[in-house]
Coordinates of C-alpha atoms in Angstrom, one line a residue:
X1 CA 10.3 -13.3 25.8
X2 CA 6.7 -14.2 25.3
X3 CA 4.1 -11.5 25.3
X4 CA 0.7 -12.1 26.9
X5 CA -2.4 -12.2 24.6
X6 CA -6.0 -11.9 25.7
X7 CA -7.8 -15.3 25.3
X8 CA -11.0 -13.6 24.4
X9 CA -10.0 -13.1 20.8
X10 CA -13.4 -11.9 19.4
X11 CA -14.1 -9.3 22.1
X12 CA -15.2 -6.0 20.6
X13 CA -12.8 -3.1 21.1
X14 CA -13.9 0.4 19.9
X15 CA -11.3 2.6 18.2
X16 CA -12.5 6.1 18.4
X17 CA -9.4 7.5 16.6
X18 CA -10.4 5.5 13.5
X19 CA -13.8 7.0 13.4
X20 CA -12.4 10.5 14.0
X21 CA -10.1 10.1 11.0
X22 CA -12.9 8.7 8.8
X23 CA -15.4 11.4 9.9
X24 CA -12.8 14.1 9.3
X25 CA -12.1 12.8 5.8
X26 CA -15.9 12.7 5.1
X27 CA -16.3 16.2 6.5
X28 CA -13.5 17.5 4.2
X29 CA -15.1 15.9 1.2
X30 CA -18.4 17.4 2.0
X31 CA -16.8 20.9 2.5
X32 CA -15.0 20.5 -0.9
X33 CA -18.3 19.5 -2.6
X34 CA -20.6 22.1 -1.0
X35 CA -18.4 25.1 -0.3
X36 CA -15.3 25.0 -2.5
X37 CA -16.7 23.5 -5.7
X38 CA -19.3 26.2 -6.4
X39 CA -16.6 28.9 -6.2
X40 CA -13.5 27.1 -7.7
X41 CA -14.7 24.2 -9.9
X42 CA -14.5 24.8 -13.7
X43 CA -17.8 25.6 -15.4
X44 CA -19.2 23.2 -17.9
X45 CA -19.2 19.9 -16.0
X46 CA -19.8 18.3 -12.6
X47 CA -17.1 19.2 -10.1
X48 CA -17.0 15.5 -9.0
X49 CA -17.6 12.8 -11.6
X50 CA -19.1 9.5 -10.7
X51 CA -15.7 7.8 -10.6
X52 CA -14.5 10.3 -8.1
X53 CA -17.4 9.5 -5.8
X54 CA -17.0 5.7 -6.2
X55 CA -13.2 5.9 -5.5
X56 CA -13.8 7.9 -2.4
X57 CA -16.4 5.5 -1.0
X58 CA -14.1 2.6 -1.8
X59 CA -11.1 4.2 -0.1
X60 CA -13.1 5.0 3.1
X61 CA -14.6 1.5 3.3
X62 CA -11.2 -0.2 2.9
X63 CA -9.5 2.2 5.3
X64 CA -12.2 1.4 7.9
X65 CA -11.8 -2.3 7.3
X66 CA -8.0 -2.1 7.7
X67 CA -8.0 0.1 10.7
X68 CA -10.9 -0.9 12.9
X69 CA -12.1 -4.0 14.7
X70 CA -11.6 -6.9 14.0
X71 CA -8.7 -6.6 11.6
X72 CA -6.8 -4.1 13.6
X73 CA -7.1 -6.2 16.8
X74 CA -6.2 -9.5 15.1
X75 CA -3.2 -8.0 13.4
X76 CA -2.0 -6.2 16.5
X77 CA -2.3 -9.1 19.0
X78 CA -2.6 -12.4 17.3
X79 CA -1.5 -12.9 13.6
X80 CA 1.3 -11.1 11.9
X81 CA 0.0 -12.3 8.5
X82 CA -3.2 -10.3 9.1
X83 CA -0.9 -7.4 10.0
X84 CA 0.7 -7.8 6.6
X85 CA -2.7 -7.7 4.9
X86 CA -3.5 -4.5 6.8
X87 CA -0.2 -2.9 5.6
X88 CA -1.0 -3.9 1.9
X89 CA -4.4 -2.2 2.2
X90 CA -3.1 1.1 3.6
X91 CA -0.1 1.3 1.3
X92 CA -1.1 -0.3 -2.0
X93 CA -4.9 -0.2 -2.3
X94 CA -6.3 2.8 -0.4
X95 CA -3.8 5.5 -1.6
X96 CA -4.5 5.1 -5.3
X97 CA -8.2 5.0 -4.6
X98 CA -8.0 8.2 -2.6
X99 CA -5.9 9.9 -5.3
X100 CA -8.5 8.8 -7.9
X101 CA -11.2 10.5 -5.8
X102 CA -9.5 13.9 -6.0
X103 CA -10.4 15.9 -9.2
X104 CA -7.7 17.7 -11.0
X105 CA -9.1 21.2 -10.2
X106 CA -9.2 20.5 -6.5
X107 CA -5.6 19.1 -6.5
X108 CA -4.3 22.1 -8.3
X109 CA -6.1 24.4 -5.8
X110 CA -4.5 22.6 -2.9
X111 CA -1.0 22.5 -4.4
X112 CA -0.9 26.0 -5.9
X113 CA -1.5 28.0 -2.7
X114 CA 1.0 30.7 -1.5
X115 CA 2.0 28.5 1.4
X116 CA 4.8 25.9 1.5
X117 CA 2.7 22.8 1.8
X118 CA 2.0 22.5 -1.9
X119 CA 5.7 23.2 -2.7
X120 CA 6.9 20.5 -0.4
X121 CA 4.3 18.0 -1.6
X122 CA 5.4 18.5 -5.2
X123 CA 9.1 18.1 -4.2
X124 CA 8.5 15.0 -2.1
X125 CA 6.2 13.5 -4.8
X126 CA 9.1 13.2 -7.3
X127 CA 9.8 9.6 -8.1
X128 CA 13.2 9.3 -6.5
X129 CA 12.3 11.1 -3.2
X130 CA 8.9 9.3 -3.0
X131 CA 10.3 5.9 -3.8
X132 CA 13.1 6.2 -1.2
X133 CA 10.8 7.4 1.5
X134 CA 8.2 4.7 0.9
X135 CA 10.8 1.9 0.9
X136 CA 12.5 3.3 3.9
X137 CA 9.2 3.3 5.9
X138 CA 8.5 -0.3 4.7
X139 CA 11.9 -1.4 6.0
X140 CA 11.5 0.5 9.3
X141 CA 8.0 -0.9 9.9
X142 CA 9.5 -4.5 9.9
X143 CA 12.3 -3.9 12.4
X144 CA 11.6 -6.2 15.3
X145 CA 11.9 -3.4 17.9
X146 CA 9.4 -1.3 16.0
X147 CA 6.9 -4.2 15.6
X148 CA 7.2 -5.4 19.2
X149 CA 6.9 -1.8 20.7
X150 CA 4.0 -0.8 18.4
X151 CA 2.0 -3.9 19.7
X152 CA 2.4 -2.6 23.2
X153 CA 1.8 1.1 22.3
X154 CA -1.3 1.9 20.4
X155 CA -0.1 5.5 19.8
X156 CA 3.1 4.2 18.1
X157 CA 1.1 1.7 16.1
X158 CA -1.0 4.4 14.6
X159 CA 1.9 6.7 14.1
X160 CA 3.8 4.1 12.1
X161 CA 0.6 3.5 10.0
X162 CA 0.3 7.2 9.5
X163 CA 3.8 7.5 8.2
X164 CA 3.3 4.4 6.0
X165 CA 0.1 5.8 4.5
X166 CA 1.6 9.3 3.9
X167 CA 4.7 7.9 2.2
X168 CA 2.5 5.6 0.1
X169 CA 0.4 8.6 -1.0
X170 CA 3.5 10.3 -2.2
X171 CA 4.8 7.1 -3.8
X172 CA 1.6 6.8 -5.9
X173 CA 1.5 10.4 -7.0
X174 CA 3.9 10.0 -10.0
X175 CA 1.7 7.0 -11.2
X176 CA -1.9 8.0 -10.7
X177 CA -2.0 11.3 -8.9
X178 CA -4.6 13.9 -9.9
X179 CA -2.0 16.3 -11.4
X180 CA -0.8 15.1 -14.8
X181 CA 2.4 17.2 -14.7
X182 CA 3.6 15.1 -11.8
X183 CA 3.2 11.9 -13.7
X184 CA 6.0 10.0 -15.3
X185 CA 5.8 8.6 -18.8
X186 CA 4.3 5.1 -19.1
X187 CA 7.6 3.3 -19.5
X188 CA 8.9 5.2 -16.4
X189 CA 5.9 4.2 -14.4
X190 CA 6.4 0.5 -15.2
X191 CA 10.1 0.6 -14.2
X192 CA 9.1 2.6 -11.1
X193 CA 6.5 0.1 -9.9
X194 CA 8.9 -2.7 -10.6
X195 CA 11.4 -1.2 -8.3
X196 CA 8.7 -0.7 -5.7
X197 CA 8.1 -4.4 -5.8
X198 CA 11.7 -5.4 -5.3
X199 CA 12.6 -3.9 -1.9
X200 CA 9.7 -5.5 0.0
X201 CA 10.9 -9.0 -1.1
X202 CA 13.8 -8.7 1.3
X203 CA 11.8 -8.7 4.6
X204 CA 9.3 -10.9 2.9
X205 CA 11.9 -13.5 2.1
X206 CA 13.4 -13.2 5.6
X207 CA 10.0 -13.9 7.2
X208 CA 9.3 -16.8 4.9
X209 CA 12.5 -18.7 5.7
X210 CA 13.2 -17.5 9.3
X211 CA 13.5 -20.1 12.0
X212 CA 12.0 -19.2 15.3
X213 CA 10.1 -16.1 16.3
X214 CA 11.1 -13.0 14.5
X215 CA 8.7 -10.8 16.5
X216 CA 8.3 -11.8 20.1
X217 CA 5.1 -9.9 20.4
X218 CA 3.4 -12.7 18.4
X219 CA 5.1 -15.5 20.3
X220 CA 2.3 -16.6 22.7
X221 CA 0.0 -19.6 23.3
X222 CA -3.2 -18.0 22.0
X223 CA -3.4 -19.1 18.4
X224 CA -6.2 -17.8 16.2
X225 CA -7.7 -20.5 14.0
X226 CA -5.0 -22.9 15.1
X227 CA -2.3 -21.1 13.0
X228 CA 1.1 -21.7 14.6
X229 CA 3.8 -19.1 14.9
X230 CA 6.0 -20.5 12.1
X231 CA 3.1 -20.8 9.7
X232 CA 1.9 -17.3 10.6
X233 CA 5.4 -15.8 9.8
X234 CA 5.6 -17.8 6.5
X235 CA 2.2 -16.6 5.5
X236 CA 3.1 -13.0 6.2
X237 CA 6.3 -13.3 4.1
X238 CA 4.4 -14.9 1.2
X239 CA 1.7 -12.3 1.4
X240 CA 4.3 -9.5 1.3
X241 CA 6.2 -11.1 -1.6
X242 CA 3.6 -12.8 -3.7
X243 CA 0.3 -10.8 -3.1
X244 CA 2.0 -7.4 -2.9
X245 CA 4.2 -8.3 -5.9
X246 CA 1.4 -9.6 -8.0
X247 CA -0.7 -6.6 -7.2
X248 CA 2.0 -4.2 -8.4
X249 CA 2.7 -6.4 -11.5
X250 CA -1.0 -6.2 -12.3
X251 CA -0.6 -2.4 -12.4
X252 CA 2.5 -2.8 -14.6
X253 CA 0.5 -5.1 -17.0
X254 CA -2.4 -2.6 -17.3
X255 CA 0.0 0.3 -17.9
X256 CA 1.9 -1.8 -20.5
X257 CA -1.2 -2.7 -22.5
X258 CA -2.5 0.8 -22.4
X259 CA 0.8 2.2 -23.5
X260 CA 1.2 -0.4 -26.3
X261 CA -2.4 0.3 -27.5
X262 CA -1.7 4.0 -27.6
X263 CA 1.5 3.4 -29.5
X264 CA -0.3 1.3 -32.0
X265 CA -3.0 3.8 -32.6
X266 CA -0.5 6.6 -33.0
X267 CA 1.5 4.6 -35.5
X268 CA -1.7 3.8 -37.5
X269 CA -2.7 7.5 -37.6
X270 CA 0.9 8.4 -38.7
X271 CA 0.8 5.9 -41.5
X272 CA -2.6 7.3 -42.7
X273 CA -1.2 10.8 -42.8
X274 CA 2.2 10.1 -44.4
X275 CA 1.2 7.4 -47.0
X276 CA 1.2 8.8 -50.6
X277 CA -0.7 6.7 -53.3
X278 CA 1.7 5.1 -55.8
X279 CA 1.3 5.7 -59.6
X280 CA 0.2 8.7 -61.5
X281 CA -2.7 10.7 -60.3
X282 CA -5.4 11.0 -62.9
X283 CA -6.9 14.5 -63.1
X284 CA -10.2 15.3 -64.8
X285 CA -9.2 18.0 -67.3
X286 CA -12.5 18.1 -69.1
X287 CA -14.2 21.5 -69.4
X288 CA -18.0 21.4 -69.2
X289 CA -19.7 23.1 -72.2
X290 CA -22.9 25.0 -71.4
X291 CA -25.8 25.0 -73.7
X292 CA -26.4 28.4 -75.0
X293 CA -26.3 30.8 -78.0
X294 CA -22.5 30.9 -78.0
X295 CA -22.2 27.2 -78.3
X296 CA -24.7 27.1 -81.1
X297 CA -23.0 29.9 -83.1
X298 CA -19.7 28.2 -82.8
X299 CA -21.2 25.0 -84.1
X300 CA -22.9 26.7 -87.0
X301 CA -19.7 28.5 -87.8
X302 CA -17.8 25.3 -88.0
X303 CA -20.2 24.0 -90.5

């Protein structure tokens, strides 16, 4: 079955739901900075450091790029490879940026309330639970029925993206979340991210080597930039396998060098503390003699 696609590829389509989400996020950030911070932020420093602000701006910009026109429309109607780029942004790039934008005091305030939200977030953010949920959502989001139906239903499309984004936020919590107690040790983080890079290679490899249309929603005559169906599928698979994998391996490399550098510094400090000089220790046993009457009398007496 071939789906129909609008031949006016570059027509502008407003997405009010995207702007509602973005404005809601900005409003919450403003409320946290203006209302909550003066009452709950620790005294002695700014409640939001410069890197918090830069991370928040970066997250909002990339979330807007991935969710609004033209990327959303191209990925939904014309090129599945662009759809894959959209998924990588909302699962691998935006979540760690958004987590980096949350200061520790604000995260503790949100997770330590007397309600059940904080308890469930801490439970679901554990590595095993978060990893299973994230990879489950990645697998489900590539089922042909889900992809084809979400193209025809904007509500389902955004719901799938919401679940992907939420599971990705939980997946990144043990790696770079704002609460240190929820972090794994550096070697565990590296193994964890390696496992996160393995499962997506299955649908990525299937797309790369599949013959014929995997998703009928993209099997139409309107081809953007002259990219054929087979080439589009292969590009989507390679983006998922190589770009997503290289991104996660970059994280692994950074974590490894930081961990190795810390281990080297700790070992150097340990050697400085525990090293004992070899050979006898010379001690100055000379007693200074003060000039005075007692000294003179003793000298005269000796004579």
